[in-house]
């Protein structure tokens, strides 16, 4: 393994000479497979010209701002959808509770009628008084 690193061939001495660029082959025409949005984007938006000299750093703050704005927008949308789902769930629960309340209220109103009370206490030996109530008057000197 070390022997590969140590051996060098003594070929022509290196010098500062002009290197010839190999001739580029002509690009082969691409086959069109169908409609592509990215193909249209590449055709009409010349993005390659923008990156010819490297990445333009002057646009980096704007790109970062738009990226953060997009992430905030996506997060806000998810939060809104979750809130809407919770609101719908609470609406259904409220409707169920309202129906239960109405049923219990009508049952209570039915059970509190005088005839219902008399029928329910009859097995206990209590019966309805036929004489009207009267007021008991206590003189002050009694106590």
mmCIF file of N, CA and C in Angstrom, residues 16-104:
data_model
loop_
_atom_site.group_PDB
_atom_site.id
_atom_site.type_symbol
_atom_site.label_atom_id
_atom_site.label_comp_id
_atom_site.label_asym_id
_atom_site.label_seq_id
_atom_site.Cartn_x
_atom_site.Cartn_y
_atom_site.Cartn_z
ATOM 1 N N UNK A 16 4.616 25.178 -17.636
ATOM 2 C CA UNK A 16 3.428 25.984 -17.853
ATOM 3 C C UNK A 16 3.174 26.077 -19.346
ATOM 4 N N UNK A 17 2.330 25.246 -19.803
ATOM 5 C CA UNK A 17 1.995 25.240 -21.234
ATOM 6 C C UNK A 17 0.493 25.414 -21.377
ATOM 7 N N UNK A 18 0.099 25.773 -22.532
ATOM 8 C CA UNK A 18 -1.312 25.966 -22.830
ATOM 9 C C UNK A 18 -1.959 24.608 -23.001
ATOM 10 N N UNK A 19 -3.012 24.419 -22.308
ATOM 11 C CA UNK A 19 -3.751 23.172 -22.453
ATOM 12 C C UNK A 19 -4.841 23.372 -23.492
ATOM 13 N N UNK A 20 -4.976 22.392 -24.285
ATOM 14 C CA UNK A 20 -6.030 22.451 -25.282
ATOM 15 C C UNK A 20 -7.292 21.824 -24.695
ATOM 16 N N UNK A 21 -8.391 22.541 -24.897
ATOM 17 C CA UNK A 21 -9.662 22.016 -24.415
ATOM 18 C C UNK A 21 -10.126 20.929 -25.367
ATOM 19 N N UNK A 22 -10.604 19.857 -24.822
ATOM 20 C CA UNK A 22 -11.144 18.836 -25.720
ATOM 21 C C UNK A 22 -12.418 19.365 -26.365
ATOM 22 N N UNK A 23 -12.610 19.012 -27.585
ATOM 23 C CA UNK A 23 -13.785 19.491 -28.296
ATOM 24 C C UNK A 23 -15.032 18.876 -27.681
ATOM 25 N N UNK A 24 -15.998 19.738 -27.466
ATOM 26 C CA UNK A 24 -17.233 19.266 -26.879
ATOM 27 C C UNK A 24 -18.077 18.609 -27.957
ATOM 28 N N UNK A 25 -18.714 17.555 -27.537
ATOM 29 C CA UNK A 25 -19.594 16.890 -28.475
ATOM 30 C C UNK A 25 -20.892 17.665 -28.587
ATOM 31 N N UNK A 26 -21.480 17.618 -29.729
ATOM 32 C CA UNK A 26 -22.755 18.303 -29.928
ATOM 33 C C UNK A 26 -23.809 17.588 -29.078
ATOM 34 N N UNK A 27 -24.626 18.351 -28.378
ATOM 35 C CA UNK A 27 -25.636 17.693 -27.532
ATOM 36 C C UNK A 27 -26.638 16.927 -28.397
ATOM 37 N N UNK A 28 -26.991 15.772 -27.899
ATOM 38 C CA UNK A 28 -27.953 14.954 -28.623
ATOM 39 C C UNK A 28 -29.346 15.547 -28.423
ATOM 40 N N UNK A 29 -30.135 15.533 -29.463
ATOM 41 C CA UNK A 29 -31.494 16.058 -29.291
ATOM 42 C C UNK A 29 -32.289 15.157 -28.348
ATOM 43 N N UNK A 30 -32.983 15.790 -27.448
ATOM 44 C CA UNK A 30 -33.758 15.039 -26.467
ATOM 45 C C UNK A 30 -35.053 14.547 -27.093
ATOM 46 N N UNK A 31 -35.449 13.405 -26.620
ATOM 47 C CA UNK A 31 -36.732 12.875 -27.072
ATOM 48 C C UNK A 31 -37.833 13.482 -26.224
ATOM 49 N N UNK A 32 -38.860 13.898 -26.857
ATOM 50 C CA UNK A 32 -39.987 14.457 -26.128
ATOM 51 C C UNK A 32 -40.901 13.326 -25.728
ATOM 52 N N UNK A 33 -41.067 13.165 -24.437
ATOM 53 C CA UNK A 33 -41.897 12.082 -23.933
ATOM 54 C C UNK A 33 -43.322 12.560 -23.671
ATOM 55 N N UNK A 34 -43.539 13.827 -23.590
ATOM 56 C CA UNK A 34 -44.871 14.347 -23.331
ATOM 57 C C UNK A 34 -44.793 15.729 -22.726
ATOM 58 N N UNK A 35 -45.899 16.201 -22.246
ATOM 59 C CA UNK A 35 -45.990 17.524 -21.657
ATOM 60 C C UNK A 35 -45.350 17.529 -20.273
ATOM 61 N N UNK A 36 -44.520 18.526 -20.008
ATOM 62 C CA UNK A 36 -43.865 18.627 -18.719
ATOM 63 C C UNK A 36 -43.841 20.083 -18.291
ATOM 64 N N UNK A 37 -44.245 20.322 -17.071
ATOM 65 C CA UNK A 37 -44.225 21.690 -16.543
ATOM 66 C C UNK A 37 -42.790 22.167 -16.399
ATOM 67 N N UNK A 38 -41.913 21.250 -15.969
ATOM 68 C CA UNK A 38 -40.519 21.636 -15.796
ATOM 69 C C UNK A 38 -39.860 21.922 -17.143
ATOM 70 N N UNK A 39 -40.277 21.225 -18.179
ATOM 71 C CA UNK A 39 -39.762 21.506 -19.515
ATOM 72 C C UNK A 39 -40.142 22.899 -19.964
ATOM 73 N N UNK A 40 -41.383 23.282 -19.726
ATOM 74 C CA UNK A 40 -41.814 24.637 -20.068
ATOM 75 C C UNK A 40 -41.075 25.675 -19.231
ATOM 76 N N UNK A 41 -40.893 25.377 -17.957
ATOM 77 C CA UNK A 41 -40.183 26.301 -17.090
ATOM 78 C C UNK A 41 -38.743 26.486 -17.554
ATOM 79 N N UNK A 42 -38.100 25.407 -17.939
ATOM 80 C CA UNK A 42 -36.723 25.487 -18.427
ATOM 81 C C UNK A 42 -36.647 26.232 -19.747
ATOM 82 N N UNK A 43 -37.665 26.061 -20.557
ATOM 83 C CA UNK A 43 -37.666 26.695 -21.878
ATOM 84 C C UNK A 43 -37.853 28.208 -21.784
ATOM 85 N N UNK A 44 -38.780 28.648 -20.909
ATOM 86 C CA UNK A 44 -39.111 30.074 -20.869
ATOM 87 C C UNK A 44 -38.398 30.848 -19.766
ATOM 88 N N UNK A 45 -37.946 30.226 -18.728
ATOM 89 C CA UNK A 45 -37.224 30.910 -17.664
ATOM 90 C C UNK A 45 -35.759 30.508 -17.763
ATOM 91 N N UNK A 46 -34.933 31.431 -18.139
ATOM 92 C CA UNK A 46 -33.519 31.138 -18.352
ATOM 93 C C UNK A 46 -32.787 31.209 -17.009
ATOM 94 N N UNK A 47 -32.912 30.151 -16.226
ATOM 95 C CA UNK A 47 -32.308 30.102 -14.906
ATOM 96 C C UNK A 47 -30.814 29.821 -15.011
ATOM 97 N N UNK A 48 -30.385 29.128 -16.056
ATOM 98 C CA UNK A 48 -28.962 28.816 -16.222
ATOM 99 C C UNK A 48 -28.122 30.079 -16.348
ATOM 100 N N UNK A 49 -28.656 31.098 -16.998
ATOM 101 C CA UNK A 49 -27.911 32.350 -17.155
ATOM 102 C C UNK A 49 -27.698 33.021 -15.799
ATOM 103 N N UNK A 50 -28.621 32.825 -14.882
ATOM 104 C CA UNK A 50 -28.498 33.432 -13.562
ATOM 105 C C UNK A 50 -27.355 32.816 -12.760
ATOM 106 N N UNK A 51 -27.112 31.512 -12.969
ATOM 107 C CA UNK A 51 -26.092 30.812 -12.202
ATOM 108 C C UNK A 51 -24.813 30.567 -12.997
ATOM 109 N N UNK A 52 -24.602 31.263 -14.089
ATOM 110 C CA UNK A 52 -23.381 31.072 -14.890
ATOM 111 C C UNK A 52 -22.123 31.416 -14.107
ATOM 112 N N UNK A 53 -22.181 32.482 -13.352
ATOM 113 C CA UNK A 53 -20.992 32.951 -12.637
ATOM 114 C C UNK A 53 -20.990 32.489 -11.182
ATOM 115 N N UNK A 54 -21.809 31.570 -10.824
ATOM 116 C CA UNK A 54 -21.885 31.085 -9.452
ATOM 117 C C UNK A 54 -23.210 31.474 -8.828
ATOM 118 N N UNK A 55 -23.330 31.205 -7.553
ATOM 119 C CA UNK A 55 -24.563 31.516 -6.850
ATOM 120 C C UNK A 55 -24.564 33.001 -6.493
ATOM 121 N N UNK A 56 -25.579 33.748 -6.927
ATOM 122 C CA UNK A 56 -25.621 35.183 -6.600
ATOM 123 C C UNK A 56 -26.053 35.384 -5.145
ATOM 124 N N UNK A 57 -25.132 35.799 -4.319
ATOM 125 C CA UNK A 57 -25.400 35.956 -2.892
ATOM 126 C C UNK A 57 -26.244 37.178 -2.581
ATOM 127 N N UNK A 58 -26.372 38.076 -3.533
ATOM 128 C CA UNK A 58 -27.164 39.268 -3.257
ATOM 129 C C UNK A 58 -28.652 38.933 -3.132
ATOM 130 N N UNK A 59 -29.078 37.802 -3.668
ATOM 131 C CA UNK A 59 -30.479 37.399 -3.565
ATOM 132 C C UNK A 59 -30.743 36.501 -2.356
ATOM 133 N N UNK A 60 -29.715 36.110 -1.641
ATOM 134 C CA UNK A 60 -29.860 35.173 -0.536
ATOM 135 C C UNK A 60 -30.790 35.681 0.579
ATOM 136 N N UNK A 61 -30.708 36.929 1.014
ATOM 137 C CA UNK A 61 -31.647 37.391 2.050
ATOM 138 C C UNK A 61 -33.105 37.318 1.588
ATOM 139 N N UNK A 62 -33.352 37.677 0.352
ATOM 140 C CA UNK A 62 -34.724 37.612 -0.166
ATOM 141 C C UNK A 62 -35.212 36.178 -0.237
ATOM 142 N N UNK A 63 -34.341 35.282 -0.672
ATOM 143 C CA UNK A 63 -34.717 33.869 -0.777
ATOM 144 C C UNK A 63 -35.000 33.305 0.613
ATOM 145 N N UNK A 64 -34.159 33.639 1.591
ATOM 146 C CA UNK A 64 -34.390 33.170 2.954
ATOM 147 C C UNK A 64 -35.688 33.740 3.527
ATOM 148 N N UNK A 65 -35.950 35.023 3.255
ATOM 149 C CA UNK A 65 -37.186 35.639 3.728
ATOM 150 C C UNK A 65 -38.404 34.949 3.122
ATOM 151 N N UNK A 66 -38.369 34.703 1.820
ATOM 152 C CA UNK A 66 -39.492 34.025 1.164
ATOM 153 C C UNK A 66 -39.650 32.597 1.673
ATOM 154 N N UNK A 67 -38.530 31.938 1.959
ATOM 155 C CA UNK A 67 -38.608 30.576 2.504
ATOM 156 C C UNK A 67 -39.261 30.580 3.885
ATOM 157 N N UNK A 68 -38.837 31.494 4.750
ATOM 158 C CA UNK A 68 -39.434 31.586 6.077
ATOM 159 C C UNK A 68 -40.904 31.982 6.009
ATOM 160 N N UNK A 69 -41.223 32.886 5.092
ATOM 161 C CA UNK A 69 -42.613 33.288 4.914
ATOM 162 C C UNK A 69 -43.469 32.116 4.452
ATOM 163 N N UNK A 70 -42.925 31.305 3.558
ATOM 164 C CA UNK A 70 -43.646 30.125 3.070
ATOM 165 C C UNK A 70 -43.840 29.114 4.193
ATOM 166 N N UNK A 71 -42.798 28.873 4.992
ATOM 167 C CA UNK A 71 -42.927 27.947 6.116
ATOM 168 C C UNK A 71 -43.955 28.446 7.133
ATOM 169 N N UNK A 72 -43.951 29.755 7.386
ATOM 170 C CA UNK A 72 -44.938 30.326 8.299
ATOM 171 C C UNK A 72 -46.344 30.147 7.742
ATOM 172 N N UNK A 73 -46.513 30.359 6.453
ATOM 173 C CA UNK A 73 -47.818 30.212 5.803
ATOM 174 C C UNK A 73 -48.314 28.767 5.900
ATOM 175 N N UNK A 74 -47.424 27.818 5.665
ATOM 176 C CA UNK A 74 -47.798 26.405 5.748
ATOM 177 C C UNK A 74 -48.179 26.042 7.183
ATOM 178 N N UNK A 75 -47.384 26.483 8.143
ATOM 179 C CA UNK A 75 -47.687 26.208 9.554
ATOM 180 C C UNK A 75 -49.000 26.833 9.983
ATOM 181 N N UNK A 76 -49.256 28.050 9.535
ATOM 182 C CA UNK A 76 -50.494 28.726 9.873
ATOM 183 C C UNK A 76 -51.696 27.991 9.283
ATOM 184 N N UNK A 77 -51.548 27.469 8.070
ATOM 185 C CA UNK A 77 -52.625 26.706 7.444
ATOM 186 C C UNK A 77 -52.920 25.438 8.233
ATOM 187 N N UNK A 78 -51.870 24.730 8.655
ATOM 188 C CA UNK A 78 -52.065 23.521 9.455
ATOM 189 C C UNK A 78 -52.749 23.847 10.785
ATOM 190 N N UNK A 79 -52.337 24.924 11.417
ATOM 191 C CA UNK A 79 -52.932 25.330 12.684
ATOM 192 C C UNK A 79 -54.409 25.675 12.499
ATOM 193 N N UNK A 80 -54.733 26.391 11.414
ATOM 194 C CA UNK A 80 -56.125 26.769 11.152
ATOM 195 C C UNK A 80 -56.989 25.531 10.902
ATOM 196 N N UNK A 81 -56.471 24.574 10.148
ATOM 197 C CA UNK A 81 -57.239 23.354 9.881
ATOM 198 C C UNK A 81 -57.467 22.563 11.162
ATOM 199 N N UNK A 82 -56.446 22.492 12.024
ATOM 200 C CA UNK A 82 -56.591 21.790 13.292
ATOM 201 C C UNK A 82 -57.629 22.489 14.172
ATOM 202 N N UNK A 83 -57.625 23.807 14.178
ATOM 203 C CA UNK A 83 -58.595 24.562 14.965
ATOM 204 C C UNK A 83 -60.010 24.348 14.435
ATOM 205 N N UNK A 84 -60.165 24.311 13.125
ATOM 206 C CA UNK A 84 -61.489 24.083 12.532
ATOM 207 C C UNK A 84 -62.001 22.695 12.907
ATOM 208 N N UNK A 85 -61.107 21.690 12.887
ATOM 209 C CA UNK A 85 -61.517 20.350 13.289
ATOM 210 C C UNK A 85 -61.964 20.323 14.752
ATOM 211 N N UNK A 86 -61.233 21.026 15.613
ATOM 212 C CA UNK A 86 -61.618 21.080 17.027
ATOM 213 C C UNK A 86 -62.957 21.779 17.209
ATOM 214 N N UNK A 87 -63.197 22.857 16.459
ATOM 215 C CA UNK A 87 -64.461 23.583 16.550
ATOM 216 C C UNK A 87 -65.616 22.685 16.113
ATOM 217 N N UNK A 88 -65.434 21.941 15.027
ATOM 218 C CA UNK A 88 -66.480 21.022 14.577
ATOM 219 C C UNK A 88 -66.774 19.954 15.628
ATOM 220 N N UNK A 89 -65.730 19.443 16.255
ATOM 221 C CA UNK A 89 -65.909 18.422 17.294
ATOM 222 C C UNK A 89 -66.692 18.993 18.477
ATOM 223 N N UNK A 90 -66.368 20.223 18.882
ATOM 224 C CA UNK A 90 -67.062 20.854 20.002
ATOM 225 C C UNK A 90 -68.510 21.159 19.623
ATOM 226 N N UNK A 91 -68.765 21.527 18.365
ATOM 227 C CA UNK A 91 -70.141 21.780 17.925
ATOM 228 C C UNK A 91 -70.991 20.519 18.056
ATOM 229 N N UNK A 92 -70.451 19.400 17.609
ATOM 230 C CA UNK A 92 -71.190 18.134 17.705
ATOM 231 C C UNK A 92 -71.452 17.788 19.162
ATOM 232 N N UNK A 93 -70.441 17.965 20.007
ATOM 233 C CA UNK A 93 -70.607 17.667 21.429
ATOM 234 C C UNK A 93 -71.641 18.592 22.068
ATOM 235 N N UNK A 94 -71.652 19.864 21.674
ATOM 236 C CA UNK A 94 -72.616 20.825 22.203
ATOM 237 C C UNK A 94 -74.038 20.454 21.792
ATOM 238 N N UNK A 95 -74.205 20.025 20.544
ATOM 239 C CA UNK A 95 -75.536 19.616 20.084
ATOM 240 C C UNK A 95 -76.028 18.401 20.873
ATOM 241 N N UNK A 96 -75.131 17.447 21.150
ATOM 242 C CA UNK A 96 -75.515 16.285 21.955
ATOM 243 C C UNK A 96 -75.909 16.697 23.368
ATOM 244 N N UNK A 97 -75.136 17.581 23.971
ATOM 245 C CA UNK A 97 -75.452 18.039 25.324
ATOM 246 C C UNK A 97 -76.754 18.827 25.360
ATOM 247 N N UNK A 98 -77.007 19.616 24.327
ATOM 248 C CA UNK A 98 -78.256 20.383 24.273
ATOM 249 C C UNK A 98 -79.455 19.442 24.167
ATOM 250 N N UNK A 99 -79.313 18.387 23.353
ATOM 251 C CA UNK A 99 -80.395 17.406 23.239
ATOM 252 C C UNK A 99 -80.624 16.701 24.576
ATOM 253 N N UNK A 100 -79.556 16.335 25.273
ATOM 254 C CA UNK A 100 -79.688 15.703 26.589
ATOM 255 C C UNK A 100 -80.367 16.649 27.583
ATOM 256 N N UNK A 101 -79.982 17.920 27.559
ATOM 257 C CA UNK A 101 -80.571 18.915 28.455
ATOM 258 C C UNK A 101 -82.066 19.050 28.202
ATOM 259 N N UNK A 102 -82.455 19.126 26.948
ATOM 260 C CA UNK A 102 -83.872 19.274 26.618
ATOM 261 C C UNK A 102 -84.676 18.065 27.093
ATOM 262 N N UNK A 103 -84.109 16.867 26.883
ATOM 263 C CA UNK A 103 -84.790 15.647 27.324
ATOM 264 C C UNK A 103 -84.935 15.614 28.837
ATOM 265 N N UNK A 104 -83.854 15.909 29.567
ATOM 266 C CA UNK A 104 -83.907 15.903 31.033
ATOM 267 C C UNK A 104 -84.849 16.972 31.569
#
